Tab-separated table of C-alpha atoms in Angstrom:
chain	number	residue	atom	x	y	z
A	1	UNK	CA	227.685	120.552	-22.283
A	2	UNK	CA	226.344	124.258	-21.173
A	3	UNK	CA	227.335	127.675	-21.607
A	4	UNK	CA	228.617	129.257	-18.076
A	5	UNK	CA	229.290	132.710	-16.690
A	6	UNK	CA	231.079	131.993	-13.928
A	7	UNK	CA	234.568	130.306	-13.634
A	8	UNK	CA	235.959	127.937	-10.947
A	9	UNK	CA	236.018	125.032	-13.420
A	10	UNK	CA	238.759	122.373	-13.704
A	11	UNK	CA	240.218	122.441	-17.305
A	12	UNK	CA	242.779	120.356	-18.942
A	13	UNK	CA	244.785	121.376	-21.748
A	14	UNK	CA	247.194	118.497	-23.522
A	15	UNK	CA	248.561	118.671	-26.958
A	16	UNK	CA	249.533	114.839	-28.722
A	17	UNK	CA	251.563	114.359	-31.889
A	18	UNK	CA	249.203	113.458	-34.798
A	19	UNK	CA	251.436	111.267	-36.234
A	20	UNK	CA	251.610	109.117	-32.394
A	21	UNK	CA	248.106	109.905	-31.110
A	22	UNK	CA	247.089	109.763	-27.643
A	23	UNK	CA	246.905	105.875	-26.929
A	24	UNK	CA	251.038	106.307	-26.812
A	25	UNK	CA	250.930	109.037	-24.786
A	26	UNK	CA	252.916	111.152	-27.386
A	27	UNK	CA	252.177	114.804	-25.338
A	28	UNK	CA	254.291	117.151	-26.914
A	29	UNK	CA	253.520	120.226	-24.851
A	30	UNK	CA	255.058	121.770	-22.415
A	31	UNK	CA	254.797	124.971	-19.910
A	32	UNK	CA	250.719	124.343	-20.331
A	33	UNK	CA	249.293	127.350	-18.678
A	34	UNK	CA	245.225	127.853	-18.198
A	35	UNK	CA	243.979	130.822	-17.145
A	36	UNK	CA	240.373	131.118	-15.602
A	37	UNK	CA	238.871	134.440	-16.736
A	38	UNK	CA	236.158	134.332	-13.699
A	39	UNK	CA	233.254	134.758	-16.896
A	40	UNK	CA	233.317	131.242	-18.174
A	41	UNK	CA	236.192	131.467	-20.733
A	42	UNK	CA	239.524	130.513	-20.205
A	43	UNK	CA	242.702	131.230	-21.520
A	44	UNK	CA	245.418	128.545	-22.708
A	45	UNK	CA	248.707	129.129	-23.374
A	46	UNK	CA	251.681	126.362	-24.258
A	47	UNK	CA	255.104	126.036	-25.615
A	48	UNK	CA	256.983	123.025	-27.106
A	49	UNK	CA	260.544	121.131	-26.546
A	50	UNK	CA	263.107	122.914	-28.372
A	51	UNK	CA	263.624	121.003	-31.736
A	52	UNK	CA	260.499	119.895	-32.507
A	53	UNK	CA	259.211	119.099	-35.938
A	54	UNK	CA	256.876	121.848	-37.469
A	55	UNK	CA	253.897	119.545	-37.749
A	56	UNK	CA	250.117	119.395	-37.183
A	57	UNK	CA	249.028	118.576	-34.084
A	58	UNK	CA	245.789	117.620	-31.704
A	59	UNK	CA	244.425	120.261	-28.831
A	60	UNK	CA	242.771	117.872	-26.633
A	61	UNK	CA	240.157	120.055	-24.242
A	62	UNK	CA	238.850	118.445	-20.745
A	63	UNK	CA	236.474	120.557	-18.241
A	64	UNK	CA	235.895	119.309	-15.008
A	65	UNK	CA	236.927	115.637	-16.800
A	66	UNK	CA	234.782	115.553	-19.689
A	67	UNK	CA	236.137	116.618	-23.190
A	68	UNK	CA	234.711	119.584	-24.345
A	69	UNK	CA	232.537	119.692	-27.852
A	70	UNK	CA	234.604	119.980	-30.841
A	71	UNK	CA	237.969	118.125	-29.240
A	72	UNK	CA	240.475	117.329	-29.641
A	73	UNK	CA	241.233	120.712	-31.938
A	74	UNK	CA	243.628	120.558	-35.085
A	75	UNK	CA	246.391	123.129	-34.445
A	76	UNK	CA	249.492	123.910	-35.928
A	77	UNK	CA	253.346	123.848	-34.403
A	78	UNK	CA	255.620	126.223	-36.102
A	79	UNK	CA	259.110	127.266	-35.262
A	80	UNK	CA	260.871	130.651	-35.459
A	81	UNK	CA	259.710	134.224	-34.669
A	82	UNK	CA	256.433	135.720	-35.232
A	83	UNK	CA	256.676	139.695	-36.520
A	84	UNK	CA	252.941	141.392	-36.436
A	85	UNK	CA	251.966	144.326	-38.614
A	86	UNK	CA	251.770	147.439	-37.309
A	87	UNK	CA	252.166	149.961	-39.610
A	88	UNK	CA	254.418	150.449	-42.403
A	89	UNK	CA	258.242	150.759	-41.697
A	90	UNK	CA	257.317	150.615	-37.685
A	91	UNK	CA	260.153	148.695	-37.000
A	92	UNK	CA	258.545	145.659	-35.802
A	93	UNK	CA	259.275	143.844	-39.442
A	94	UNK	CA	261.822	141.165	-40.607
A	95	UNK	CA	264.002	143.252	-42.151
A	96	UNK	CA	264.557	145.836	-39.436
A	97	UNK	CA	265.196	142.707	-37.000
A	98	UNK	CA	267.581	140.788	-39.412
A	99	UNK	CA	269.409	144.796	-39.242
A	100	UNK	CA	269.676	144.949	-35.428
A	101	UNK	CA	270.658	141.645	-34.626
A	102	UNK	CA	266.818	141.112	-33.125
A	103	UNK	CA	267.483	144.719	-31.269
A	104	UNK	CA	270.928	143.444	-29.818
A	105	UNK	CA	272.898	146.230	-32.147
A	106	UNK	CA	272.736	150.012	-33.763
A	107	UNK	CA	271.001	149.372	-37.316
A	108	UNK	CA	272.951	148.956	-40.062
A	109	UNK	CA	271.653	148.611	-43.885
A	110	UNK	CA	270.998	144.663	-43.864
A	111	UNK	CA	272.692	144.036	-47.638
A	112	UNK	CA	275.498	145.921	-46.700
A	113	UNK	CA	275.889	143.857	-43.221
A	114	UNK	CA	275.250	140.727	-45.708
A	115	UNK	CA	272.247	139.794	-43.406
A	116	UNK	CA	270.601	139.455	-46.219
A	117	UNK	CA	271.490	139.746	-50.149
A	118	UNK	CA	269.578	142.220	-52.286
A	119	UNK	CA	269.289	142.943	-56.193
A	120	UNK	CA	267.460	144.413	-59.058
A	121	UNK	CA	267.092	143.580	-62.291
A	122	UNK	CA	268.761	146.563	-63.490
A	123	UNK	CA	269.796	149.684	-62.617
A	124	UNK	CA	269.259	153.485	-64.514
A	125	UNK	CA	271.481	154.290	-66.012
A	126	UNK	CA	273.804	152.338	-64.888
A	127	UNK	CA	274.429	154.240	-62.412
A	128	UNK	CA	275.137	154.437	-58.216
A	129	UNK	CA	273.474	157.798	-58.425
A	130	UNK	CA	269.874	156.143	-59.488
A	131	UNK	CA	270.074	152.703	-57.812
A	132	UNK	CA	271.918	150.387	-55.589
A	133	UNK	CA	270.800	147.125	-53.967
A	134	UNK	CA	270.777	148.835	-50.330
A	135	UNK	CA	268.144	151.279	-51.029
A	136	UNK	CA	265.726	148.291	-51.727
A	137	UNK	CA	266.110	147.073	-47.824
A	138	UNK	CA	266.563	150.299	-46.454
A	139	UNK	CA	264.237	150.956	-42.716
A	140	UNK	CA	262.332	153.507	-41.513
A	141	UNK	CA	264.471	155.874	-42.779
A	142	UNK	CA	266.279	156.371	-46.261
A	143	UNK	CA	268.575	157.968	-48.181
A	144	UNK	CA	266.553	160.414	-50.168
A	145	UNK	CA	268.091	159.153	-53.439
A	146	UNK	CA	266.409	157.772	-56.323
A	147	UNK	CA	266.224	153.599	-56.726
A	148	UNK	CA	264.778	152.624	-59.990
A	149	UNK	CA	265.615	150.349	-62.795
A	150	UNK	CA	266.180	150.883	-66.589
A	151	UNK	CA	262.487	151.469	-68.611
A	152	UNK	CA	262.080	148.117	-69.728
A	153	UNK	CA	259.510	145.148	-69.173
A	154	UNK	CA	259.017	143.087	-66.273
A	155	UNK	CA	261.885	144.765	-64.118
A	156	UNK	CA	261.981	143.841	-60.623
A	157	UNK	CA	263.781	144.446	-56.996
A	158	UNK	CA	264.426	141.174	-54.651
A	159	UNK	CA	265.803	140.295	-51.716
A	160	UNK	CA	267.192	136.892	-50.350
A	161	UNK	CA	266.539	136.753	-46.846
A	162	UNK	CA	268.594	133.468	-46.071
A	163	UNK	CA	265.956	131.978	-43.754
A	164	UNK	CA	262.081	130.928	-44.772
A	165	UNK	CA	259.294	133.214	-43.985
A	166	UNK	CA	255.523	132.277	-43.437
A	167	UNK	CA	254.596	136.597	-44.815
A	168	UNK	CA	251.472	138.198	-43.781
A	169	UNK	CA	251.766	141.369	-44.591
A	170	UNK	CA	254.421	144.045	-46.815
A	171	UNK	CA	255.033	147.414	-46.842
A	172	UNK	CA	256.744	149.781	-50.175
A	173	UNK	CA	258.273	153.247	-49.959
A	174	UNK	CA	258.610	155.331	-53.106
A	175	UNK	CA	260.885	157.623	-54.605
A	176	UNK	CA	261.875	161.439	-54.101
A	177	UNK	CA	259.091	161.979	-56.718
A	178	UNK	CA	255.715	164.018	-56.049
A	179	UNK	CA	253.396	162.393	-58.620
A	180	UNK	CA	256.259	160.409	-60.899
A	181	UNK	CA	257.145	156.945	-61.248
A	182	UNK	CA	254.734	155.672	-58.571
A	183	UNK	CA	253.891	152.023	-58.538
A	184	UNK	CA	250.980	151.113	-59.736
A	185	UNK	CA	250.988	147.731	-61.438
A	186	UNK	CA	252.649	145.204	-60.219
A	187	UNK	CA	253.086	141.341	-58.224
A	188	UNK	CA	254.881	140.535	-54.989
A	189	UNK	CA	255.777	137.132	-55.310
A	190	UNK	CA	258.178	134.711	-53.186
A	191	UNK	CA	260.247	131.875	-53.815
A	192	UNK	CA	262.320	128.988	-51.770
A	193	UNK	CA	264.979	128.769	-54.713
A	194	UNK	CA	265.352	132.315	-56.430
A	195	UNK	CA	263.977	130.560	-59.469
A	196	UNK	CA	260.584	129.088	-59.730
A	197	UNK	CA	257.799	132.110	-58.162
A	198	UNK	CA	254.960	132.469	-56.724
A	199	UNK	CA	252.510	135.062	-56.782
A	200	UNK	CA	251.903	136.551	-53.163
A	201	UNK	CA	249.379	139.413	-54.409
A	202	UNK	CA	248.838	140.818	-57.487
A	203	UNK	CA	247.717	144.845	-57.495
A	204	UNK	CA	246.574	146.128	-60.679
A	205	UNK	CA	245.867	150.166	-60.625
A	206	UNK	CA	246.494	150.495	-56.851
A	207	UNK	CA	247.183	153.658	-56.113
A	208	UNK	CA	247.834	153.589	-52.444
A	209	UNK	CA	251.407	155.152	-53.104
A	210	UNK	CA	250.458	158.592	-52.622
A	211	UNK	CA	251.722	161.594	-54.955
A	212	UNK	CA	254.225	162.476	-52.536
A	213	UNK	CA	258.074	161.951	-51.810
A	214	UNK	CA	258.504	158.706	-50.308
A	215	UNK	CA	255.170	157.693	-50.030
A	216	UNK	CA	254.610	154.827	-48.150
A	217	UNK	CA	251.764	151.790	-48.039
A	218	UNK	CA	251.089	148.528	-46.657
A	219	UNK	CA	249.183	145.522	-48.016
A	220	UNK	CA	248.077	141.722	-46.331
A	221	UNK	CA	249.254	138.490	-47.970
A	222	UNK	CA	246.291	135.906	-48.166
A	223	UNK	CA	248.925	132.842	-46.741
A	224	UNK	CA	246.483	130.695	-44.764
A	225	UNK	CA	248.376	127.210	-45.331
A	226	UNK	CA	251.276	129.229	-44.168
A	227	UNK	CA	253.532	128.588	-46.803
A	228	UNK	CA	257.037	129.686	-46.261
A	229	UNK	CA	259.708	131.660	-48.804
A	230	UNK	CA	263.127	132.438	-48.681
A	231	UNK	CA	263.321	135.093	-51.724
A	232	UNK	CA	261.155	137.914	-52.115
A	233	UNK	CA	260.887	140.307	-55.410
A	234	UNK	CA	258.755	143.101	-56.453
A	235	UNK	CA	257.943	142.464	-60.207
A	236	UNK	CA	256.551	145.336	-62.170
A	237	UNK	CA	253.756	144.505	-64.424
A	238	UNK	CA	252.516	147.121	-65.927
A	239	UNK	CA	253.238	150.936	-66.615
A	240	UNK	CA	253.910	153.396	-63.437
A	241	UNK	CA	252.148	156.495	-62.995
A	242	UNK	CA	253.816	158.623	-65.366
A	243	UNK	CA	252.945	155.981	-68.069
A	244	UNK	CA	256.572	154.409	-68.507
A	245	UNK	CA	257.977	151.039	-67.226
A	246	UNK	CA	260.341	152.131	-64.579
A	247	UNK	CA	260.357	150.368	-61.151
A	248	UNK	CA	261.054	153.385	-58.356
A	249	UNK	CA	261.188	151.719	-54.893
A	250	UNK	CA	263.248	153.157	-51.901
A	251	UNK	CA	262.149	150.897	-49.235
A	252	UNK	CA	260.629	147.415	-48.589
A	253	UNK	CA	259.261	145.104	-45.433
A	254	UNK	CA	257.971	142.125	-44.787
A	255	UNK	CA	256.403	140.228	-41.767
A	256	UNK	CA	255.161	137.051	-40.885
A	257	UNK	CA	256.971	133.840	-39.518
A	258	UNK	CA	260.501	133.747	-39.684
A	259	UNK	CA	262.629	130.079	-39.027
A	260	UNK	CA	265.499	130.928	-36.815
A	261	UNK	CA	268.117	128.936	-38.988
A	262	UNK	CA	269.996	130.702	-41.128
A	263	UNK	CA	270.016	129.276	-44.495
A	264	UNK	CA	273.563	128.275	-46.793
């Protein structure tokens, strides 16, 4: 009907199974919560039954008895844990939560806790000195050693987070370098099998690694249909920025969705 100012109206939230619809009376919410803002908006606020199928469902709107324009409202019910972007390595990302036991422990290095399982495609050398799967998933802070892979095409650093993940955003730290081996070519892509990929976001002559040790930057991933991953990999696609084809990275995080189940 009309716009309002004021509040004071009666306003009826109920969320039905799409599958079900309403003539079954399939409501699905629960804890439904509306909050009168005293302007003429309203806030709504709901939860679902433990267990229930991510699906997509209908936001059916009533003031004072009438449906509202527009309703019933296609919305979305997803399980797990939501981590928002802050800023890079604040924290508040998967990995850092997968490393404190969701804050309930000290940190420890999530590969070598086997929260999760890192690699890389090779390492320099060789060597422990130049690289080691740890350094990959290291937090906010690191080691101040090198992490980079042999100077050939296509390397790449992963990590298998053993649950699915819905990402929005990632973060990269680089090496002990000032102006060396800085990424500047490259995918991150994701995977629910470790084999067939996906291309997350493709960066082509970024330079948001600064020239300075341990640089760090944060990007957005465009996932709008929320599609969900259990691997994640950096692939290198292109020369660095001293001109070779060796992937320096000392840090990496992700956020987004994360399902609750760990995965076999």
């Amino acid at each position: 009907g009309h716009s309002s100012s004021e509040g004071g109206d009666t306003v009826q939230v109920i969320l039905m199974s799409r599958s079900k619809g309403h003539q079954t009376g399939a409501d699905v919410g629960k804890d439904v919560c509306v909050k009168d803002n005293d302007d003429g908006t309203y806030t709504c606020s709901y939860s679902v039954a433990e267990g229930t199928a991510d699906q997509s469902a209908l936001l059916e709107v009533y003031v004072n008895r009438g449906q509202v324009s527009g309703s019933p409202f296609s919305v979305m019910i997803q399980s797990g844990e939501v981590f928002t972007f802050e800023e890079a390595f604040d924290k508040k990302g998967v990995l850092y939560h997968l490393a404190t036991h969701g804050g309930t422990s000290a940190y420890a290095n999530p590969h070598s806790s086997n929260r999760v399982v890192a690699s890389l495609s090779s390492i320099h050398g060789n060597s422990a000195q130049y690289g080691c799967p740890t350094r990959f998933v290291q937090g906010p802070s690191h080691d101040g050693q090198y992490n980079l892979t042999n100077n050939e095409a296509n390397a790449w650093m992963a990590v298998d987070l053993k649950r699915h993940l819905a990402p929005s955003h990632y973060c990269l730290r680089s090496g002990p370098h000032n102006s060396s081996h800085k990424l500047r070519n490259w995918r991150v892509e994701g995977s629910k099998d470790g084999a067939s990929w996906t291309c997350l976001r493709e960066h082509v002559n970024d330079s948001s690694l600064a020239d300075t040790p341990f640089s760090v930057a944060a990007w957005p991933i465009d996932n709008a249909a929320a599609a969900h991953f259990r691997h994640f990999r950096i692939l290198q696609t292109g020369p660095n920025s001293s001109g070779n084809l060796q992937l320096l990275c000392g840090g990496f995080e992700v956020y987004g969705r994360l399902s609750a189940e760990e995965l076999t």
